[in-house]
Amino acid sequence: MAQKPNQRIAQKGVPLYQQIASWLREDIDSELYPVGSLLPPVPELAKAFGVGKHTVGKALEQLKNGGVISIRRRGGTRVEATLATTSPYVIQAFDSITQYSNMAKLKITDKNLIVARKDVAEMLQCPSAQEWLHIEGYRSSNTSEEVVGYTQVFINRAFPKIYERVNKNTLIIFKMFQEIYDESIVEVRQEMRAIVIRDKAAKVLKVPEGTIGMRYITRFYSAKGEQLEVTVNIHPLDKLNFAQHIVYPRPINDTSGSPDAG
């Protein structure tokens, strides 16, 4: 029988909403809440866990971003998948991306339709001459207006409403696929490499041509394996600050089902 929420002991140093998300995943995996069933309303969960509704909301948002649950205004919170079909590492990737987007404000400077050729097509991993909706801008710190990153967002042309609605107040673009088109993003792939900063990126970041930086490419995929969005962030090394927190769904000495270390 699954452990009751109010019997659980919080761990020091781990955000409460992440622990609640982990506990709910355990309950879903143990079929206390089977796939297709509804979770209790937010007020009930908040009372059971002894936390505020806002904390429960953040935990549910994390599960939603990982494809474990769906949230409908009048339909409640429905269980869509278990740990057997949803990777907890993907869930944590969504959460770290969300935190980064909240900490580094995006200022949009240009929007246009582009044709991906040569280097751009290679970066996007798409056929040459494929059209993409393109957004360009920069990221600044929430504590100052200092520019810390040069950003490009490439959106699948089949989703024009997202492109149209992105504005200077938009914080997190990838969530709009679910909100506008009911299209779930179920996989995120990230890659990074050291690069030489040149051309427009150097101007936006106000660094000399030839400065060494890091380029992060984040790819968002649908359940059909379709690439919906590609985000490219370039940071000078002296303005890059990255930290990641991972909550394992099982003891770390249990190697069953864990990814290979490398």
mmCIF file of C-alpha atoms in Angstrom:
data_model
loop_
_atom_site.group_PDB
_atom_site.id
_atom_site.type_symbol
_atom_site.label_atom_id
_atom_site.label_comp_id
_atom_site.label_asym_id
_atom_site.label_seq_id
_atom_site.Cartn_x
_atom_site.Cartn_y
_atom_site.Cartn_z
ATOM 1 C CA MET A 1 0.000 0.000 0.000
ATOM 2 C CA ALA A 2 1.305 3.420 -0.905
ATOM 3 C CA GLN A 3 2.536 5.662 1.877
ATOM 4 C CA LYS A 4 0.143 8.416 2.919
ATOM 5 C CA PRO A 5 1.304 11.928 2.036
ATOM 6 C CA ASN A 6 1.153 13.201 5.630
ATOM 7 C CA GLN A 7 3.432 10.365 6.803
ATOM 8 C CA ARG A 8 6.337 11.514 4.685
ATOM 9 C CA ILE A 9 9.294 13.387 6.089
ATOM 10 C CA ALA A 10 10.675 16.357 4.170
ATOM 11 C CA GLN A 11 14.363 16.312 3.243
ATOM 12 C CA LYS A 12 16.514 19.285 4.134
ATOM 13 C CA GLY A 13 18.000 21.181 1.210
ATOM 14 C CA VAL A 14 15.460 19.908 -1.357
ATOM 15 C CA PRO A 15 12.673 22.315 -2.442
ATOM 16 C CA LEU A 16 9.320 21.171 -1.078
ATOM 17 C CA TYR A 17 7.565 21.282 -4.445
ATOM 18 C CA GLN A 18 10.164 18.908 -5.922
ATOM 19 C CA GLN A 19 9.699 16.479 -3.023
ATOM 20 C CA ILE A 20 5.908 16.618 -3.431
ATOM 21 C CA ALA A 21 6.272 15.953 -7.166
ATOM 22 C CA SER A 22 8.477 12.950 -6.337
ATOM 23 C CA TRP A 23 5.960 11.630 -3.769
ATOM 24 C CA LEU A 24 3.104 12.000 -6.230
ATOM 25 C CA ARG A 25 5.112 10.151 -8.874
ATOM 26 C CA GLU A 26 5.591 7.309 -6.369
ATOM 27 C CA ASP A 27 1.843 7.215 -5.709
ATOM 28 C CA ILE A 28 1.127 7.176 -9.435
ATOM 29 C CA ASP A 29 3.697 4.462 -10.082
ATOM 30 C CA SER A 30 2.263 2.331 -7.254
ATOM 31 C CA GLU A 31 -1.212 2.820 -8.803
ATOM 32 C CA LEU A 32 -2.634 4.634 -5.802
ATOM 33 C CA TYR A 33 -3.578 7.025 -8.611
ATOM 34 C CA PRO A 34 -3.789 4.808 -11.738
ATOM 35 C CA VAL A 35 -3.404 6.114 -15.270
ATOM 36 C CA GLY A 36 -6.708 7.704 -16.279
ATOM 37 C CA SER A 37 -7.728 8.613 -12.726
ATOM 38 C CA LEU A 38 -7.973 12.109 -11.268
ATOM 39 C CA LEU A 39 -5.688 13.457 -8.552
ATOM 40 C CA PRO A 40 -7.354 15.084 -5.537
ATOM 41 C CA PRO A 41 -8.022 18.833 -5.893
ATOM 42 C CA VAL A 42 -5.175 21.205 -5.047
ATOM 43 C CA PRO A 43 -6.667 22.286 -1.670
ATOM 44 C CA GLU A 44 -6.906 18.625 -0.579
ATOM 45 C CA LEU A 45 -3.317 17.904 -1.626
ATOM 46 C CA ALA A 46 -2.101 21.050 0.119
ATOM 47 C CA LYS A 47 -3.815 19.980 3.342
ATOM 48 C CA ALA A 48 -2.505 16.403 3.058
ATOM 49 C CA PHE A 49 1.095 17.527 2.518
ATOM 50 C CA GLY A 50 0.853 20.402 4.994
ATOM 51 C CA VAL A 51 1.948 23.043 2.476
ATOM 52 C CA GLY A 52 0.411 25.958 0.619
ATOM 53 C CA LYS A 53 -1.582 25.640 -2.594
ATOM 54 C CA HIS A 54 1.150 27.500 -4.496
ATOM 55 C CA THR A 55 3.704 24.812 -3.568
ATOM 56 C CA VAL A 56 1.353 22.055 -4.728
ATOM 57 C CA GLY A 57 0.740 24.001 -7.937
ATOM 58 C CA LYS A 58 4.482 24.091 -8.694
ATOM 59 C CA ALA A 59 4.734 20.342 -8.079
ATOM 60 C CA LEU A 60 1.828 19.648 -10.433
ATOM 61 C CA GLU A 61 3.352 21.929 -13.062
ATOM 62 C CA GLN A 62 6.547 19.870 -12.917
ATOM 63 C CA LEU A 63 4.586 16.647 -13.428
ATOM 64 C CA LYS A 64 2.608 18.230 -16.256
ATOM 65 C CA ASN A 65 5.780 19.354 -18.043
ATOM 66 C CA GLY A 66 7.072 15.776 -17.844
ATOM 67 C CA GLY A 67 3.905 14.315 -19.375
ATOM 68 C CA VAL A 68 2.844 12.502 -16.189
ATOM 69 C CA ILE A 69 -0.406 14.442 -15.758
ATOM 70 C CA SER A 70 -2.652 16.786 -17.709
ATOM 71 C CA ILE A 71 -4.460 19.744 -16.183
ATOM 72 C CA ARG A 72 -7.785 21.025 -17.434
ATOM 73 C CA ARG A 73 -9.656 23.941 -15.927
ATOM 74 C CA ARG A 74 -12.924 22.050 -15.660
ATOM 75 C CA GLY A 75 -11.665 18.507 -16.103
ATOM 76 C CA GLY A 76 -9.365 18.272 -13.112
ATOM 77 C CA THR A 77 -5.845 16.836 -12.964
ATOM 78 C CA ARG A 78 -5.691 13.510 -14.800
ATOM 79 C CA VAL A 79 -2.903 10.933 -14.605
ATOM 80 C CA GLU A 80 -1.500 10.290 -18.093
ATOM 81 C CA ALA A 81 1.586 8.121 -17.516
ATOM 82 C CA THR A 82 3.688 6.280 -14.932
ATOM 83 C CA LEU A 83 7.422 6.159 -14.340
ATOM 84 C CA ALA A 84 7.491 3.080 -16.555
ATOM 85 C CA THR A 85 6.687 5.282 -19.555
ATOM 86 C CA THR A 86 7.973 8.691 -18.412
ATOM 87 C CA SER A 87 11.615 9.311 -17.585
ATOM 88 C CA PRO A 88 12.173 11.197 -14.295
ATOM 89 C CA TYR A 89 15.320 12.668 -15.828
ATOM 90 C CA VAL A 90 13.211 14.297 -18.554
ATOM 91 C CA ILE A 91 10.924 15.718 -15.866
ATOM 92 C CA GLN A 92 13.899 17.281 -14.097
ATOM 93 C CA ALA A 93 15.187 18.663 -17.402
ATOM 94 C CA PHE A 94 11.879 20.483 -17.925
ATOM 95 C CA ASP A 95 12.097 21.912 -14.417
ATOM 96 C CA SER A 96 15.672 23.163 -14.808
ATOM 97 C CA ILE A 97 14.767 24.816 -18.140
ATOM 98 C CA THR A 98 11.817 26.532 -16.488
ATOM 99 C CA GLN A 99 14.005 27.807 -13.657
ATOM 100 C CA TYR A 100 16.579 29.138 -16.137
ATOM 101 C CA SER A 101 13.886 30.940 -18.132
ATOM 102 C CA ASN A 102 12.557 32.560 -14.981
ATOM 103 C CA MET A 103 16.013 33.662 -13.803
ATOM 104 C CA ALA A 104 17.255 35.020 -17.144
ATOM 105 C CA LYS A 105 14.716 37.387 -18.703
ATOM 106 C CA LEU A 106 14.275 37.158 -22.479
ATOM 107 C CA LYS A 107 14.113 40.441 -24.399
ATOM 108 C CA ILE A 108 12.938 39.931 -27.976
ATOM 109 C CA THR A 109 14.548 42.136 -30.615
ATOM 110 C CA ASP A 110 13.392 40.558 -33.887
ATOM 111 C CA LYS A 111 10.873 38.058 -35.309
ATOM 112 C CA ASN A 112 10.916 36.752 -38.877
ATOM 113 C CA LEU A 113 10.532 33.738 -41.142
ATOM 114 C CA ILE A 114 13.833 32.161 -42.159
ATOM 115 C CA VAL A 115 14.973 29.509 -44.603
ATOM 116 C CA ALA A 116 17.483 27.184 -42.950
ATOM 117 C CA ARG A 117 20.557 26.782 -45.108
ATOM 118 C CA LYS A 118 23.992 25.252 -44.547
ATOM 119 C CA ASP A 119 25.161 25.941 -40.974
ATOM 120 C CA VAL A 120 21.673 26.785 -39.715
ATOM 121 C CA ALA A 121 20.157 23.605 -41.174
ATOM 122 C CA GLU A 122 22.968 21.576 -39.632
ATOM 123 C CA MET A 123 22.400 23.209 -36.233
ATOM 124 C CA LEU A 124 18.642 22.588 -36.451
ATOM 125 C CA GLN A 125 19.185 19.046 -37.772
ATOM 126 C CA CYS A 126 16.674 19.681 -40.536
ATOM 127 C CA PRO A 127 16.672 19.517 -44.345
ATOM 128 C CA SER A 128 18.260 22.441 -46.154
ATOM 129 C CA ALA A 129 15.800 25.160 -47.236
ATOM 130 C CA GLN A 130 13.237 24.182 -44.581
ATOM 131 C CA GLU A 131 11.335 27.205 -43.256
ATOM 132 C CA TRP A 132 11.239 28.074 -39.549
ATOM 133 C CA LEU A 133 9.625 30.817 -37.500
ATOM 134 C CA HIS A 134 12.550 32.661 -35.952
ATOM 135 C CA ILE A 135 12.766 34.772 -32.790
ATOM 136 C CA GLU A 136 15.920 36.613 -31.796
ATOM 137 C CA GLY A 137 16.843 38.403 -28.594
ATOM 138 C CA TYR A 138 19.001 38.436 -25.521
ATOM 139 C CA ARG A 139 18.780 37.399 -21.893
ATOM 140 C CA SER A 140 19.504 39.639 -18.940
ATOM 141 C CA SER A 141 19.815 38.959 -15.247
ATOM 142 C CA ASN A 142 16.744 39.442 -13.068
ATOM 143 C CA THR A 143 18.899 41.420 -10.660
ATOM 144 C CA SER A 144 20.302 43.803 -13.283
ATOM 145 C CA GLU A 145 19.984 44.760 -16.925
ATOM 146 C CA GLU A 146 23.359 43.244 -17.816
ATOM 147 C CA VAL A 147 23.166 41.121 -20.968
ATOM 148 C CA VAL A 148 24.215 37.554 -20.105
ATOM 149 C CA GLY A 149 23.161 35.605 -23.202
ATOM 150 C CA TYR A 150 22.326 35.855 -26.897
ATOM 151 C CA THR A 151 19.217 33.822 -27.762
ATOM 152 C CA GLN A 152 17.604 32.451 -30.894
ATOM 153 C CA VAL A 153 14.351 30.468 -30.863
ATOM 154 C CA PHE A 154 13.283 28.430 -33.896
ATOM 155 C CA ILE A 155 9.632 27.333 -33.947
ATOM 156 C CA ASN A 156 8.135 24.675 -36.209
ATOM 157 C CA ARG A 157 6.194 26.559 -38.881
ATOM 158 C CA ALA A 158 3.125 24.376 -38.287
ATOM 159 C CA PHE A 159 2.512 26.311 -35.037
ATOM 160 C CA PRO A 160 2.122 29.963 -36.099
ATOM 161 C CA LYS A 161 -0.071 31.003 -33.142
ATOM 162 C CA ILE A 162 2.871 30.546 -30.782
ATOM 163 C CA TYR A 163 5.026 32.776 -32.961
ATOM 164 C CA GLU A 164 2.264 35.389 -33.126
ATOM 165 C CA ARG A 165 1.700 35.465 -29.370
ATOM 166 C CA VAL A 166 5.324 35.683 -28.283
ATOM 167 C CA ASN A 167 6.002 39.200 -27.039
ATOM 168 C CA LYS A 168 8.315 41.074 -24.718
ATOM 169 C CA ASN A 169 6.485 39.670 -21.682
ATOM 170 C CA THR A 170 6.755 36.020 -22.730
ATOM 171 C CA LEU A 171 8.919 34.077 -20.289
ATOM 172 C CA ILE A 172 8.635 30.414 -21.278
ATOM 173 C CA ILE A 173 7.835 29.588 -24.887
ATOM 174 C CA PHE A 174 7.818 25.774 -24.885
ATOM 175 C CA LYS A 175 4.780 25.610 -22.575
ATOM 176 C CA MET A 176 2.680 27.370 -25.217
ATOM 177 C CA PHE A 177 2.527 24.231 -27.382
ATOM 178 C CA GLN A 178 0.352 22.583 -24.731
ATOM 179 C CA GLU A 179 -1.601 25.709 -23.844
ATOM 180 C CA ILE A 180 -2.484 26.739 -27.424
ATOM 181 C CA TYR A 181 -2.425 23.513 -29.455
ATOM 182 C CA ASP A 182 -2.802 20.845 -26.750
ATOM 183 C CA GLU A 183 0.431 19.385 -28.137
ATOM 184 C CA SER A 184 2.511 17.780 -25.391
ATOM 185 C CA ILE A 185 6.288 18.014 -25.390
ATOM 186 C CA VAL A 186 7.515 14.663 -24.102
ATOM 187 C CA GLU A 187 11.252 14.813 -24.785
ATOM 188 C CA VAL A 188 13.945 17.433 -24.340
ATOM 189 C CA ARG A 189 17.489 17.046 -25.646
ATOM 190 C CA GLN A 190 20.233 19.448 -24.633
ATOM 191 C CA GLU A 191 23.754 19.779 -25.935
ATOM 192 C CA MET A 192 26.516 22.239 -25.220
ATOM 193 C CA ARG A 193 29.876 23.058 -26.720
ATOM 194 C CA ALA A 194 32.569 25.704 -26.493
ATOM 195 C CA ILE A 195 32.491 28.161 -29.395
ATOM 196 C CA VAL A 196 34.148 31.334 -30.601
ATOM 197 C CA ILE A 197 31.674 34.213 -30.315
ATOM 198 C CA ARG A 198 31.460 36.250 -33.506
ATOM 199 C CA ASP A 199 29.271 38.566 -35.584
ATOM 200 C CA LYS A 200 25.865 39.524 -34.184
ATOM 201 C CA ALA A 201 26.248 37.475 -31.015
ATOM 202 C CA ALA A 202 29.439 39.372 -30.163
ATOM 203 C CA LYS A 203 27.688 42.721 -30.693
ATOM 204 C CA VAL A 204 24.689 41.790 -28.555
ATOM 205 C CA LEU A 205 26.881 40.418 -25.767
ATOM 206 C CA LYS A 206 29.276 43.380 -26.042
ATOM 207 C CA VAL A 207 32.363 41.202 -26.188
ATOM 208 C CA PRO A 208 35.315 41.294 -28.634
ATOM 209 C CA GLU A 209 35.163 39.075 -31.711
ATOM 210 C CA GLY A 210 36.886 35.801 -30.925
ATOM 211 C CA THR A 211 35.792 35.634 -27.273
ATOM 212 C CA ILE A 212 35.350 32.057 -26.056
ATOM 213 C CA GLY A 213 31.857 31.164 -24.909
ATOM 214 C CA MET A 214 29.419 28.286 -24.489
ATOM 215 C CA ARG A 215 26.523 27.460 -26.795
ATOM 216 C CA TYR A 216 23.541 25.567 -25.407
ATOM 217 C CA ILE A 217 21.069 24.012 -27.847
ATOM 218 C CA THR A 218 17.774 22.737 -26.439
ATOM 219 C CA ARG A 219 15.465 20.663 -28.653
ATOM 220 C CA PHE A 220 11.819 20.002 -27.804
ATOM 221 C CA TYR A 221 10.041 16.956 -29.292
ATOM 222 C CA SER A 222 6.429 15.814 -29.507
ATOM 223 C CA ALA A 223 5.209 12.274 -28.833
ATOM 224 C CA LYS A 224 5.526 11.628 -32.579
ATOM 225 C CA GLY A 225 9.208 12.548 -32.495
ATOM 226 C CA GLU A 226 8.589 15.832 -34.302
ATOM 227 C CA GLN A 227 10.943 18.684 -33.451
ATOM 228 C CA LEU A 228 8.686 21.522 -32.292
ATOM 229 C CA GLU A 229 11.174 24.079 -31.030
ATOM 230 C CA VAL A 230 14.918 24.626 -30.961
ATOM 231 C CA THR A 231 16.382 27.208 -28.597
ATOM 232 C CA VAL A 232 19.996 28.373 -28.880
ATOM 233 C CA ASN A 233 21.644 30.302 -26.047
ATOM 234 C CA ILE A 234 25.185 31.680 -26.263
ATOM 235 C CA HIS A 235 26.956 32.886 -23.111
ATOM 236 C CA PRO A 236 30.430 34.365 -22.506
ATOM 237 C CA LEU A 237 32.212 32.192 -19.961
ATOM 238 C CA ASP A 238 32.414 34.966 -17.365
ATOM 239 C CA LYS A 239 28.619 35.432 -17.493
ATOM 240 C CA LEU A 240 27.657 31.767 -17.353
ATOM 241 C CA ASN A 241 26.339 30.362 -14.088
ATOM 242 C CA PHE A 242 24.659 26.956 -14.194
ATOM 243 C CA ALA A 243 23.466 24.647 -11.438
ATOM 244 C CA GLN A 244 21.190 21.617 -11.644
ATOM 245 C CA HIS A 245 19.304 19.735 -8.955
ATOM 246 C CA ILE A 246 18.203 16.147 -9.602
ATOM 247 C CA VAL A 247 15.899 14.151 -7.341
ATOM 248 C CA TYR A 248 16.331 10.420 -7.958
ATOM 249 C CA PRO A 249 13.130 8.337 -7.895
ATOM 250 C CA ARG A 250 15.024 5.520 -6.133
ATOM 251 C CA PRO A 251 18.175 5.231 -3.951
ATOM 252 C CA ILE A 252 21.267 6.170 -5.947
ATOM 253 C CA ASN A 253 22.898 2.801 -5.125
ATOM 254 C CA ASP A 254 20.045 1.081 -6.963
ATOM 255 C CA THR A 255 21.388 0.868 -10.531
ATOM 256 C CA SER A 256 18.300 -0.759 -12.052
ATOM 257 C CA GLY A 257 16.895 1.415 -14.808
ATOM 258 C CA SER A 258 19.414 4.214 -14.311
ATOM 259 C CA PRO A 259 21.229 5.806 -17.253
ATOM 260 C CA ASP A 260 24.854 4.926 -17.911
ATOM 261 C CA ALA A 261 27.366 7.200 -16.228
ATOM 262 C CA GLY A 262 29.812 8.787 -18.543
#
